[in-house]
Short mmCIF file of C-alpha atoms and ligand atoms in Angstrom, two decimals:
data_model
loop_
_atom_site.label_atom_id
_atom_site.label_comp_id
_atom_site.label_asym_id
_atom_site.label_seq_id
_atom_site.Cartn_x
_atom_site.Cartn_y
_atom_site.Cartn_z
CA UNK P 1444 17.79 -51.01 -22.29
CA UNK P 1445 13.84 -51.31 -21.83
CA UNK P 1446 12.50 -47.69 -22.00
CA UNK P 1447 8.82 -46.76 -21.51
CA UNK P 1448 7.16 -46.74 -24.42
CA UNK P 1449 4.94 -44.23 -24.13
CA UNK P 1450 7.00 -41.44 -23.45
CA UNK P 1451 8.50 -39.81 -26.09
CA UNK P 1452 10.62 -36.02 -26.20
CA UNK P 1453 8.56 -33.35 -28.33
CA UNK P 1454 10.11 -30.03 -29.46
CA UNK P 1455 7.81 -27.27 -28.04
CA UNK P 1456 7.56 -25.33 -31.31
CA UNK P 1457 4.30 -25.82 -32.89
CA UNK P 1458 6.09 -25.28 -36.70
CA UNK P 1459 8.60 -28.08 -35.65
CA UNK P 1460 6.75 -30.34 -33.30
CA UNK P 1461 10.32 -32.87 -33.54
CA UNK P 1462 9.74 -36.19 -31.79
CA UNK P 1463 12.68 -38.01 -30.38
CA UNK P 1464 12.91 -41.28 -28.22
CA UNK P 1465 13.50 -40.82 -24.71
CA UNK P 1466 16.64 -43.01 -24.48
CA UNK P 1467 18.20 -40.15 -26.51
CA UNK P 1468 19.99 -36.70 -24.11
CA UNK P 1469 19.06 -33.73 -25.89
CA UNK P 1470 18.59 -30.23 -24.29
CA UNK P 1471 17.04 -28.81 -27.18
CA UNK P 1472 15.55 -29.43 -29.92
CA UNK P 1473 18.45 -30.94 -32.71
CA UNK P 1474 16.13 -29.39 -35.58
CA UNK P 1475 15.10 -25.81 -34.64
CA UNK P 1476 17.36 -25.50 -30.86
CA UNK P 1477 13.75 -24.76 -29.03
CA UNK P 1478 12.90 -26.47 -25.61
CA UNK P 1479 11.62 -29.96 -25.42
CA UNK P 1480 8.74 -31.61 -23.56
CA UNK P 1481 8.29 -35.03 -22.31
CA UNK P 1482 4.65 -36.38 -23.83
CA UNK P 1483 2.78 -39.46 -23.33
CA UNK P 1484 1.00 -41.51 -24.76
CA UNK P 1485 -1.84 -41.15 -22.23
CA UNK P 1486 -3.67 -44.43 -23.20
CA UNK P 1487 -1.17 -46.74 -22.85
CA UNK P 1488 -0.66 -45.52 -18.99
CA UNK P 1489 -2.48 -47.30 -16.25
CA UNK P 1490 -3.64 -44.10 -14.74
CA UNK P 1491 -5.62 -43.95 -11.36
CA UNK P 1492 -9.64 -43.02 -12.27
CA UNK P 1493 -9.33 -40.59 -9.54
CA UNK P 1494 -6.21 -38.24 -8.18
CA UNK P 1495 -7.53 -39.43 -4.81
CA UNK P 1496 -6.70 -42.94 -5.70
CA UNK P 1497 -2.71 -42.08 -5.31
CA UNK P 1498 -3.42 -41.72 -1.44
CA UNK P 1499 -3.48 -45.26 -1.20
CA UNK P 1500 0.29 -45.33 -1.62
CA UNK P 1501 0.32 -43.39 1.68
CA UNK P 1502 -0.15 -47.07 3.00
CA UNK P 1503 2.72 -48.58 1.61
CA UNK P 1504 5.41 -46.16 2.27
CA UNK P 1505 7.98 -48.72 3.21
CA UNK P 1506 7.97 -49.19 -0.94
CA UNK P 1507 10.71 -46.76 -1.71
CA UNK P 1508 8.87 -45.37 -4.59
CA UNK P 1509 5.50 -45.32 -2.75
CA UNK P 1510 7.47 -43.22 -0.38
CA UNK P 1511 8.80 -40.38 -2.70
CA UNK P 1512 6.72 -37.35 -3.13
CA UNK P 1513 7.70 -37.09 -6.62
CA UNK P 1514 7.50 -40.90 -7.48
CA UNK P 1515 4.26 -41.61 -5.74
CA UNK P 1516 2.53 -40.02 -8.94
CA UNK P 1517 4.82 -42.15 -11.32
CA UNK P 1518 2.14 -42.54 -13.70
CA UNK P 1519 2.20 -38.68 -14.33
CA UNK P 1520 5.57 -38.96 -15.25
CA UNK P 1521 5.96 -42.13 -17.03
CA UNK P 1522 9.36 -42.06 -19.01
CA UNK P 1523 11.65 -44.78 -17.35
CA UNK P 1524 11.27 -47.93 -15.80
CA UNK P 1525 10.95 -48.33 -11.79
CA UNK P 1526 14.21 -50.15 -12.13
CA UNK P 1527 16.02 -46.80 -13.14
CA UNK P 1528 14.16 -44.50 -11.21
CA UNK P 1529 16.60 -43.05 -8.35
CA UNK P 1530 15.25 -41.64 -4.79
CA UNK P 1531 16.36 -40.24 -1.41
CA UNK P 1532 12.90 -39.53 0.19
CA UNK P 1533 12.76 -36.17 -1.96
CA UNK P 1534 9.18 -34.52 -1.86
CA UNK P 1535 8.13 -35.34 1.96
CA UNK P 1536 7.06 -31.43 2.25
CA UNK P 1537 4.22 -29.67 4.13
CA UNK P 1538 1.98 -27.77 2.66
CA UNK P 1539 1.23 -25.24 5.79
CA UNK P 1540 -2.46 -22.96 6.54
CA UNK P 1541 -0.71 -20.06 8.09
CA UNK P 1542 -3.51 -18.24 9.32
CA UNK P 1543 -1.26 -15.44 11.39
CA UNK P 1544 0.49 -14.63 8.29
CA UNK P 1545 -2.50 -14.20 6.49
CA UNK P 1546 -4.40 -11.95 8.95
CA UNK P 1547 -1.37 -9.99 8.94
CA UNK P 1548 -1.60 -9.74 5.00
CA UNK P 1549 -5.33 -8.88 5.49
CA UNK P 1550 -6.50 -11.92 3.62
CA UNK P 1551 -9.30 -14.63 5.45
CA UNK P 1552 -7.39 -16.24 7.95
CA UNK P 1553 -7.78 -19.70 6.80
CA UNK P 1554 -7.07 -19.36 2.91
CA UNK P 1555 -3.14 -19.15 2.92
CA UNK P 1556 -1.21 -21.78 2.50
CA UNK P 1557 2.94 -21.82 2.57
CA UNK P 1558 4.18 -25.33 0.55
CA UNK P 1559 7.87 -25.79 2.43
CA UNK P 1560 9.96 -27.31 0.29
CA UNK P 1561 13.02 -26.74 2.05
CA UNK P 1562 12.00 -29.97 3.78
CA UNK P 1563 13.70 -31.57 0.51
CA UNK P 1564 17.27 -33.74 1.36
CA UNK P 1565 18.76 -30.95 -0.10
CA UNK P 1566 16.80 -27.87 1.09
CA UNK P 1567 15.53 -26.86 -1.90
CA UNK P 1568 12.73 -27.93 -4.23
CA UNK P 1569 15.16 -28.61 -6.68
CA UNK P 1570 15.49 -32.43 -5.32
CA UNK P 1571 11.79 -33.15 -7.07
CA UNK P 1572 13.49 -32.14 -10.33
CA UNK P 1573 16.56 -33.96 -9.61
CA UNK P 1574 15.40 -37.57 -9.12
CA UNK P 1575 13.67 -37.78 -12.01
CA UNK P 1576 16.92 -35.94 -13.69
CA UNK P 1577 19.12 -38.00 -12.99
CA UNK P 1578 16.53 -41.31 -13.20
CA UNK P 1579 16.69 -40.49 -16.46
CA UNK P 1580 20.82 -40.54 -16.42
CA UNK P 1581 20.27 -43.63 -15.02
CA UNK P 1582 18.12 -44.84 -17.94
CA UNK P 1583 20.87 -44.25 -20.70
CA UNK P 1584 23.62 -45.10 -18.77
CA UNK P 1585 24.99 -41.28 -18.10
CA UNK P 1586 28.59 -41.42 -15.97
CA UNK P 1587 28.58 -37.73 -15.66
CA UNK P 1588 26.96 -35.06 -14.75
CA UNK P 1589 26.70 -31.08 -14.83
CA UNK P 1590 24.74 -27.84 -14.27
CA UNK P 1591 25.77 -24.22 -13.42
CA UNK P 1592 24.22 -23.19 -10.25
CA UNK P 1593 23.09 -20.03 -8.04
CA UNK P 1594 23.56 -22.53 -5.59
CA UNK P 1595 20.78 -25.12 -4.97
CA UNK P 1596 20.91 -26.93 -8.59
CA UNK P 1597 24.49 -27.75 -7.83
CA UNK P 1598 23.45 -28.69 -3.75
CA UNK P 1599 20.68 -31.26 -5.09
CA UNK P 1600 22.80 -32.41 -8.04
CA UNK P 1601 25.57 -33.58 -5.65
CA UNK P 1602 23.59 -35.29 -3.41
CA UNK P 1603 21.61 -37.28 -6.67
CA UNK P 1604 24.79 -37.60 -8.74
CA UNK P 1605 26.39 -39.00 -5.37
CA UNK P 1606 23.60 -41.25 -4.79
CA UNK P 1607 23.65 -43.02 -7.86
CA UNK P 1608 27.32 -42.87 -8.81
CA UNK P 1609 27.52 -40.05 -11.34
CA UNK P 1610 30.74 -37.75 -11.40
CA UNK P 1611 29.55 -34.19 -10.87
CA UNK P 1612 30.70 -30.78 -11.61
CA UNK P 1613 29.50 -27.35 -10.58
CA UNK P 1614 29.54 -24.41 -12.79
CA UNK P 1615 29.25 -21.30 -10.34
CA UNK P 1616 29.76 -17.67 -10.97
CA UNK P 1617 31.88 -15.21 -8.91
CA UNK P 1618 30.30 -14.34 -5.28
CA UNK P 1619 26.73 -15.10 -6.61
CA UNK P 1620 26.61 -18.13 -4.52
CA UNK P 1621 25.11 -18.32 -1.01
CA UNK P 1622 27.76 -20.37 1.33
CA UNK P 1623 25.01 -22.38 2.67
CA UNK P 1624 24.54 -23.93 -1.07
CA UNK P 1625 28.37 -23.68 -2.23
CA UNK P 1626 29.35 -25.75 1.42
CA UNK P 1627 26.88 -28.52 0.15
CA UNK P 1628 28.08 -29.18 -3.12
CA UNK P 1629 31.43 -29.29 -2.01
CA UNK P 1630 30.41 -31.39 0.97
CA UNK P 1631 29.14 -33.74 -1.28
CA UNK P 1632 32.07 -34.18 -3.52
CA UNK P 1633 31.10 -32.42 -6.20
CA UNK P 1634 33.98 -30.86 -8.78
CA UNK P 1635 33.24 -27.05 -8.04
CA UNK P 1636 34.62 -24.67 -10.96
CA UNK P 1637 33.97 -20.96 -10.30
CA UNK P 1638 33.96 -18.92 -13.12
CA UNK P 1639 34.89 -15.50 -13.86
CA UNK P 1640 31.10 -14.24 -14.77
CA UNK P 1641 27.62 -14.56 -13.61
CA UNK P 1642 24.60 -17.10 -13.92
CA UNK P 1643 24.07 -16.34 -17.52
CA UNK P 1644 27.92 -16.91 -18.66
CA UNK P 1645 27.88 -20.18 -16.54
CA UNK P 1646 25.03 -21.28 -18.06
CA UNK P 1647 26.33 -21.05 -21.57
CA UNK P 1648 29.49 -22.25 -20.54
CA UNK P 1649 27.99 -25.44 -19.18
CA UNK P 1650 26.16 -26.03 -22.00
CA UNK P 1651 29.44 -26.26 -24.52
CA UNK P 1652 31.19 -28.52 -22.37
CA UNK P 1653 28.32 -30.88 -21.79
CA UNK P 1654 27.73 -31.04 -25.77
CA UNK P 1655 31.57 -31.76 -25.91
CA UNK P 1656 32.51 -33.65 -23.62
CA UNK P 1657 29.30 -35.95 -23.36
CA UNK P 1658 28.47 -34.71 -19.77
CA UNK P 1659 24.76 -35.29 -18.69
CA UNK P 1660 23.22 -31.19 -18.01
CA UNK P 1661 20.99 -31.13 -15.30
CA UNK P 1662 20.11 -27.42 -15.10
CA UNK P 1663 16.42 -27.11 -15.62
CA UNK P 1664 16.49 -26.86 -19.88
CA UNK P 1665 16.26 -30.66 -18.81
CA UNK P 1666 12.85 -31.34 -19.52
CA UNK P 1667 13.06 -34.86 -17.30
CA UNK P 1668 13.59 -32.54 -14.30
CA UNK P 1669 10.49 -30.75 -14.75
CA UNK P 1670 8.51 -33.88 -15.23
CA UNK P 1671 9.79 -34.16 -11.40
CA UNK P 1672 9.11 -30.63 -10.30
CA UNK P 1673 4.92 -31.23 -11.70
CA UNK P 1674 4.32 -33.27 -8.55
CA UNK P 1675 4.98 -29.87 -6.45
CA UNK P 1676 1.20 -29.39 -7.46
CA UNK P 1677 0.06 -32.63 -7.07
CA UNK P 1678 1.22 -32.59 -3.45
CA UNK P 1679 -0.23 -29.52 -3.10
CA UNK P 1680 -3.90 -30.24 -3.94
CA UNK P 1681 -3.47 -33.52 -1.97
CA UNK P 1682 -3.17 -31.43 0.77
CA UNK P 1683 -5.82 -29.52 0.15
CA UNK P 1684 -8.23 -32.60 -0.48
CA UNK P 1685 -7.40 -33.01 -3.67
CA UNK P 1686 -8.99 -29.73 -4.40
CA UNK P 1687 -7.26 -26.65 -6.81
CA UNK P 1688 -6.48 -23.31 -5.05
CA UNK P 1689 -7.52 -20.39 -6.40
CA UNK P 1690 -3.79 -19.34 -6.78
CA UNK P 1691 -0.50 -20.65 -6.86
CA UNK P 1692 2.45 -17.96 -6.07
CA UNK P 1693 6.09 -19.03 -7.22
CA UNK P 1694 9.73 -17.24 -7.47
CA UNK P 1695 10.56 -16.69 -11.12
CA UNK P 1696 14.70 -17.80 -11.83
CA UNK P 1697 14.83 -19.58 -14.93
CA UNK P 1698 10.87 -20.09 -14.78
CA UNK P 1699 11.50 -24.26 -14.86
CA UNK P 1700 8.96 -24.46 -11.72
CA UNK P 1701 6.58 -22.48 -13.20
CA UNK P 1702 6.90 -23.90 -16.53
CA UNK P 1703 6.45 -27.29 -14.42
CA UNK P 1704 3.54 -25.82 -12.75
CA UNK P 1705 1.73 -24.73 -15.76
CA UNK P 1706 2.54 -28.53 -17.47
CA UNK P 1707 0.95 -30.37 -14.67
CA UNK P 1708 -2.05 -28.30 -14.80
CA UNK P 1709 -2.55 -28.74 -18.48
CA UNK P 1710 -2.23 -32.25 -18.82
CA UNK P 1711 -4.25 -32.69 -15.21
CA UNK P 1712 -7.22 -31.15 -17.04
CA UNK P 1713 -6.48 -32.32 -19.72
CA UNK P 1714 -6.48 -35.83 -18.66
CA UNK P 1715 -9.62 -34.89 -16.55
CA UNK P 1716 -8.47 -35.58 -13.66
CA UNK P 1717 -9.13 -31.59 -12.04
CA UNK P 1718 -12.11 -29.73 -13.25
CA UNK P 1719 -10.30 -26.65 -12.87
CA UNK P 1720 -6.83 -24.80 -13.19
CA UNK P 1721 -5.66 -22.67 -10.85
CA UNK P 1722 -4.12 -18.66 -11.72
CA UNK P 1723 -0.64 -18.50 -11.16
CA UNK P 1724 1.70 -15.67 -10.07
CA UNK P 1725 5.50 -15.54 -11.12
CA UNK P 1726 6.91 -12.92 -9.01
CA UNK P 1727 10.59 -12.20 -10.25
CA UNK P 1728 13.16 -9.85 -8.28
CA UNK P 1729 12.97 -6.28 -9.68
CA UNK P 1730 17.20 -6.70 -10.01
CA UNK P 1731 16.71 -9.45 -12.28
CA UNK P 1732 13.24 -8.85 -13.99
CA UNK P 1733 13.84 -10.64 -17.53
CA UNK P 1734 10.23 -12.13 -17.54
CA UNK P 1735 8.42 -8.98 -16.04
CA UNK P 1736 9.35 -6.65 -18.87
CA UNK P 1737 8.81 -9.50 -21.15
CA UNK P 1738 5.26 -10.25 -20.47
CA UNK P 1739 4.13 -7.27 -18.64
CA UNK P 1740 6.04 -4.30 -21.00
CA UNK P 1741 6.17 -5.67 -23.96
CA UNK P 1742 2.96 -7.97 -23.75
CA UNK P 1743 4.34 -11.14 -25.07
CA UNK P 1744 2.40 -13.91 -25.30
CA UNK P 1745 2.58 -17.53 -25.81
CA UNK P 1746 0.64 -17.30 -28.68
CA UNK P 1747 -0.26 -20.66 -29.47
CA UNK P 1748 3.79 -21.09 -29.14
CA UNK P 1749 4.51 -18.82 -31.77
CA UNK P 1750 6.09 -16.40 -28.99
CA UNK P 1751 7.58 -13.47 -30.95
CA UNK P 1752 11.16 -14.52 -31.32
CA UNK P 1753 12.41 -11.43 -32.72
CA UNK P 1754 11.33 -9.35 -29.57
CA UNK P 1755 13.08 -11.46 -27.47
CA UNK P 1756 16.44 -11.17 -29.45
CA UNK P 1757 16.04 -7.07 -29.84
CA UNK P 1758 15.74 -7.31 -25.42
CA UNK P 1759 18.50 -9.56 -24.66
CA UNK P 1760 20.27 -7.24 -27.28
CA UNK P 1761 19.66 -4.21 -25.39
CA UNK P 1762 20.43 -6.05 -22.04
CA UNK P 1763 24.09 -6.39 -23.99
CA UNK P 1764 24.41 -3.52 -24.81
CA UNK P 1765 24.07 -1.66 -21.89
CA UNK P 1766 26.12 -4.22 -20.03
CA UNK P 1767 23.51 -5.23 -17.94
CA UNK P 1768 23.98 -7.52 -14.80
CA UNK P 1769 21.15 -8.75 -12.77
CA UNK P 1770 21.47 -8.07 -9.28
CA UNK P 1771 19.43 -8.95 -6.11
CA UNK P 1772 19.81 -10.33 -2.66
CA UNK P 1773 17.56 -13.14 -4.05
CA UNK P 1774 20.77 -15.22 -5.36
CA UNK P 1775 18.20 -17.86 -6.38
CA UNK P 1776 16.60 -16.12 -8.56
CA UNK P 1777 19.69 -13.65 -10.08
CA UNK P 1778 18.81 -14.84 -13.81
CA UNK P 1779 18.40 -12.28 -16.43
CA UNK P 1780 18.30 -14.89 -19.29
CA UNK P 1781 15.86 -17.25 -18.10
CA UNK P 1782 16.42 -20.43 -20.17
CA UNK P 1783 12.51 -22.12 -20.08
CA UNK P 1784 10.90 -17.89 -20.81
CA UNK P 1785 8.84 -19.48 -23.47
CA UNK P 1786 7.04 -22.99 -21.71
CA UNK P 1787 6.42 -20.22 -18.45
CA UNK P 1788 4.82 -18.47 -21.24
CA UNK P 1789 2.66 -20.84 -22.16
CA UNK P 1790 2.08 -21.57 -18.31
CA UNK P 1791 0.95 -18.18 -17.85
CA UNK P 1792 -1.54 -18.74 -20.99
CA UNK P 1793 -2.67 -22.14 -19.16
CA UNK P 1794 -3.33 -20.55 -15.80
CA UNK P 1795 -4.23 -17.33 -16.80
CA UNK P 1796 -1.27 -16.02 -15.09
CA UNK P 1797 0.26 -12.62 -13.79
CA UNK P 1798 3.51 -11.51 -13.28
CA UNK P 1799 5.25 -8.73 -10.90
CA UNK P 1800 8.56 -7.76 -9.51
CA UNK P 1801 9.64 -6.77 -6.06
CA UNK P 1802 12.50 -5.40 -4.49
CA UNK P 1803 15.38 -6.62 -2.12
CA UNK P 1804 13.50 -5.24 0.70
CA UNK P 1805 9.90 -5.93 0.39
CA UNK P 1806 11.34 -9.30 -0.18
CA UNK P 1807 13.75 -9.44 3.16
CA UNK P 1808 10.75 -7.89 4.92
CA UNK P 1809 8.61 -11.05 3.57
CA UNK P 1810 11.18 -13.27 4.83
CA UNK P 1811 11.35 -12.02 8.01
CA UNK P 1812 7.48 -11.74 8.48
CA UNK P 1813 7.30 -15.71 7.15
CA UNK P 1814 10.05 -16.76 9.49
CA UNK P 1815 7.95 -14.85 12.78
CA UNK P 1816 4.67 -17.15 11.30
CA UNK P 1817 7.01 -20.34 11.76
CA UNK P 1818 8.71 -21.25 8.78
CA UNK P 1819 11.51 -20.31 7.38
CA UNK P 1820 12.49 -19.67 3.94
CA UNK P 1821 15.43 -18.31 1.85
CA UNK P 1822 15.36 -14.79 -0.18
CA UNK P 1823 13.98 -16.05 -3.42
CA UNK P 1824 11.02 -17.99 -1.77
CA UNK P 1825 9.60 -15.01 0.40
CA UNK P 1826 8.99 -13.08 -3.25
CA UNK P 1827 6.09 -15.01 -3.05
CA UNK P 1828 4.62 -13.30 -0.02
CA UNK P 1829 5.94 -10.00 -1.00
CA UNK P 1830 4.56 -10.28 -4.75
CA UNK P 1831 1.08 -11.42 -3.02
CA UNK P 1832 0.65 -8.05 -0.87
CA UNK P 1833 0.51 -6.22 -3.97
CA UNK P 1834 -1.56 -8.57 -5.44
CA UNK P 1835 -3.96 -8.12 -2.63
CA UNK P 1836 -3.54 -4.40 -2.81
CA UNK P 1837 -5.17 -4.18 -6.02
CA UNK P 1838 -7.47 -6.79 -5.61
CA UNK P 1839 -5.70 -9.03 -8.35
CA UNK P 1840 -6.07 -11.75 -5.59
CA UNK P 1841 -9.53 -11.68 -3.40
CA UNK P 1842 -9.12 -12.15 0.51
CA UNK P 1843 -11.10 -14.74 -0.04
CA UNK P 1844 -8.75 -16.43 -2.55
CA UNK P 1845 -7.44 -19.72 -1.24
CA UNK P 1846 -3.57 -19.01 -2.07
CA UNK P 1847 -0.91 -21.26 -2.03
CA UNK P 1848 2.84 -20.06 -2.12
CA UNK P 1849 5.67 -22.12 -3.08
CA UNK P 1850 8.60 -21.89 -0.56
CA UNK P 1851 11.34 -22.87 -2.73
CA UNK P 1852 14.43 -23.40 -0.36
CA UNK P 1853 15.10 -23.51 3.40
CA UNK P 1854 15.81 -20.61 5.83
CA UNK P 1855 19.67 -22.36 6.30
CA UNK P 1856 20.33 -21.90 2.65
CA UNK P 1857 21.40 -17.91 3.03
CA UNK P 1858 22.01 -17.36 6.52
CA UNK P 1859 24.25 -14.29 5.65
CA UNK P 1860 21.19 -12.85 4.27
CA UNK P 1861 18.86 -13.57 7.76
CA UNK P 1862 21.56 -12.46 9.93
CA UNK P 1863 22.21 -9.15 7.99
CA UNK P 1864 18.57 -8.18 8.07
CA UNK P 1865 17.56 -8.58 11.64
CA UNK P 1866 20.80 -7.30 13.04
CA UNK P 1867 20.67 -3.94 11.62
CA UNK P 1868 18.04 -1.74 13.02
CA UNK P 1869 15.17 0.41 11.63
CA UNK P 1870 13.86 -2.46 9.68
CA UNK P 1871 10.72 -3.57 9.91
CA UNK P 1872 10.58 -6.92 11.16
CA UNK P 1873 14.44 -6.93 12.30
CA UNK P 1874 14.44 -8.70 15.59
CA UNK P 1875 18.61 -8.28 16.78
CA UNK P 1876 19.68 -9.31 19.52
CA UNK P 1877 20.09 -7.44 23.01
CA UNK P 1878 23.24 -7.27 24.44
CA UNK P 1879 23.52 -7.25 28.38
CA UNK P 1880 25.78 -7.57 30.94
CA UNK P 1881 27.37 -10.78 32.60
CA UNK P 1882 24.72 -10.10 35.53
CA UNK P 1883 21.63 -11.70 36.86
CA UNK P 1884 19.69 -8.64 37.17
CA UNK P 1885 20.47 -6.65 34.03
CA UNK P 1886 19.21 -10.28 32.09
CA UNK P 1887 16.37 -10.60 33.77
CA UNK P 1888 15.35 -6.80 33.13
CA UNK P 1889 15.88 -7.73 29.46
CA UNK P 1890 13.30 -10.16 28.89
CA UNK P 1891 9.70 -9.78 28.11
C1 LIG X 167 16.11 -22.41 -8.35
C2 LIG X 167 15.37 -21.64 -7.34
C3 LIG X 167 14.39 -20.71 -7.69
C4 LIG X 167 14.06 -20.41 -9.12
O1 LIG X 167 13.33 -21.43 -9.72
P1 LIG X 167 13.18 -21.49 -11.31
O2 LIG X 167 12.54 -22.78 -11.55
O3 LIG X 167 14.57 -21.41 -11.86
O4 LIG X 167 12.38 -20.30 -11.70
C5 LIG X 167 13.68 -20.08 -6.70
N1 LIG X 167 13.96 -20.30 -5.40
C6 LIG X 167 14.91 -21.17 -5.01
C7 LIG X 167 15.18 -21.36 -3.57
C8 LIG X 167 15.64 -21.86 -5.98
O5 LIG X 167 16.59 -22.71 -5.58
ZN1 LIG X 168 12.25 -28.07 -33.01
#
């Protein structure tokens, strides 16, 4: 099996610091059970001088690599050979100026910018994660694969384990799953096993049986997948010229994308390649606001990653005992045990980041206000606009800010939840429809 040499798996806890091959599957750390990182061994890549010099592959698209958007920056994620590397076009997203939507959030027209990546073969950004995922099952030989889902992991694992001939089963909880997502997975021929609990239960369960039964997880404790989700940012500044916003604005679930985010910035600068990182802001739903208590209650802090263990325990413990069940409209994002809390901690210490919460309907009113500026977007991704007004409100974010806000999945994903909103009245964007009569007249009357 040739492996790239200069990747290697590194446990994230600075009083460990583990190293392990990357031809081994581990989804934490065997010594100490803390996340793992992929590293490099930055001199042995043939990096580009300049980010700008990856546009060139624009030019070659009919290279299947060339034409991923996560692959096209393969040297920024160089862990397995191009021979293993699996793609179905993932990454081919827009980054959008939508200047209506920010006039309408009072901010200068021309600095807001929506990145769609429901324009993924799966609808959600999760694909970006995914091919590198399951690149990496690929690499060792995997036959099988897992995750447990709010819905899009187990959409974008289908398709991937499909596409390269992995078995695949689902771990879903009981109605927490939007039918757009569940009819994928099972369109794909994925083994779908609901069980009796939420995210969090699922996500434990999945765990066990992948450790027993040899199963390849794919949920986002994978630290290959966020090697894939980094290149969200490096499509982003592409767009913008290869320049840094002033802000990036993401939905907090189990914080892999923003612990992705926060990675790509930190080696990026690190490497020298941008002179500057941008802030970030995690906005989490207030019915499932693990990370918002956590940072912005009780102030923990990455800490050179010695994060305060011991706090997180006593919360979880009091989430226990009171029987606690995260709830919001935002199935995406439903997570009240977010398994990457501590690398989205560091992310926030890398990008200076801030962290909010906002409720089912300041985030249904964001989708609806998104989806009258021309895109569409699920619950969970419209946080992002919602968390930004109040962000703009007290001046956190400047109008002059150049923001960018990460659309995670498509407006098809949750239809239940679009169709709900507008056709009940008295909201504020709700748009229903008008009924009329079987007549000429009465139709024409209708319409504006
Ligand atoms: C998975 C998901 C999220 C949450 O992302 P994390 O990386 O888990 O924080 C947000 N929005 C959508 C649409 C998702 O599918
Ligand atoms: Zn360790």
């Amino acid at each position: 099996m040739s492996v790239q040499s200069s990747a290697y798996q590194r446990c994230i806890n600075p009083q460990c610091a583990a190293t392990f091959g990357c031809d081994e599957v581990l989804f934490e750390c065997p010594a100490c059970g803390d996340l793992l990182d992929i590293c490099y061994n930055w001199d042995t890549v043939p990096l580009p001088e300049r980010l700008m010099d990856f546009s060139t592959r624009w030019a070659t698209r009919n290279d299947r690599l060339d034409f991923s958007g996560v692959w096209r920056f393969r040297e920024l994620l160089d862990f397995c050979p191009d021979t293993a590397k699996v793609s179905i076009g993932e990454g081919q997203t827009v980054l959008q100026q939508n200047c209506g939507l920010a006039a309408e959030l009072g901010m200068h027209p021309t600095r807001l910018f929506l990145q769609y990546e429901g324009l993924n073969p799966s609808g959600s950004f999760k694909d970006n994660g995914m091919t590198a995922a399951f690149s990496h099952a690929t690499m060792v030989g995997a036959t099988a694969s897992a995750c447990a889902s709010t819905g899009n992991t187990s959409a974008s694992m289908a398709l991937y384990a499909h596409s390269c001939g992995l078995k695949a089963t689902v771990f879903i909880g009981q109605g927490k799953i939007a039918f757009g997502k569940l009819s994928q997975s099972m369109d794909y021929g994925a083994q779908t096993i609901q069980i009796d609990g939420d995210f969090d239960d699922c996500m434990r369960q999945v765990q066990d049986v992948c450790r027993q039964m040899k199963i390849y997880l794919v949920n986002s404790l994978n630290p290959f997948r966020l090697e894939g989700q980094k290149t969200i940012m490096l499509r982003i500044i592409e767009q913008l010229g290869w320049d840094v916003p002033d802000w990036i604005v993401v939905p907090g679930g189990n914080l892999g994308n923003s612990s992705a985010f926060g990675k790509a910035f930190m080696e990026l600068k690190a490497l020298g390649l941008i002179d500057r990182v941008p802030r970030l802001a995690v906005i989490n739903a207030s019915g499932a606001n693990t990370l918002t208590e956590i940072y912005n209650d009780k102030k923990l802090r990455w800490n050179g990653g010695n994060v305060d263990e011991a706090a997180i325990a006593a919360y979880y413990k009091g989430l226990d005992a009171s029987g606690y069940r995260p709830h919001t409209i935002a199935s995406a994002i439903e997570i009240s045990r977010p398994v990457n809390l501590k690398k989205c901690l560091r992310a926030l210490e890398v990008c200076d980041g801030v962290v909010l919460a906002v409720t089912d309907e300041e985030i249904l009113d964001a989708k609806a206000q998104i989806g009258k500026y021309g895109l569409g977007c699920e619950p969970a991704s419209a946080a992002t606009i919602a968390g930004l007004k109040y962000l703009l409100a007290d001046g956190t974010v400047g109008k002059d800010d150049r923001v960018a806000c990460v659309l995670t999945g498509h407006v098809l994903k949750d239809p239940n939840a679009t169709v709900e909103y507008h056709s009940r009245m008295g909201r504020e964007y709700s748009n229903p429809p008008l009924q009329a009569a079987n007549d000429l007249d009465k139709i024409i009357a209708l319409i504006k």
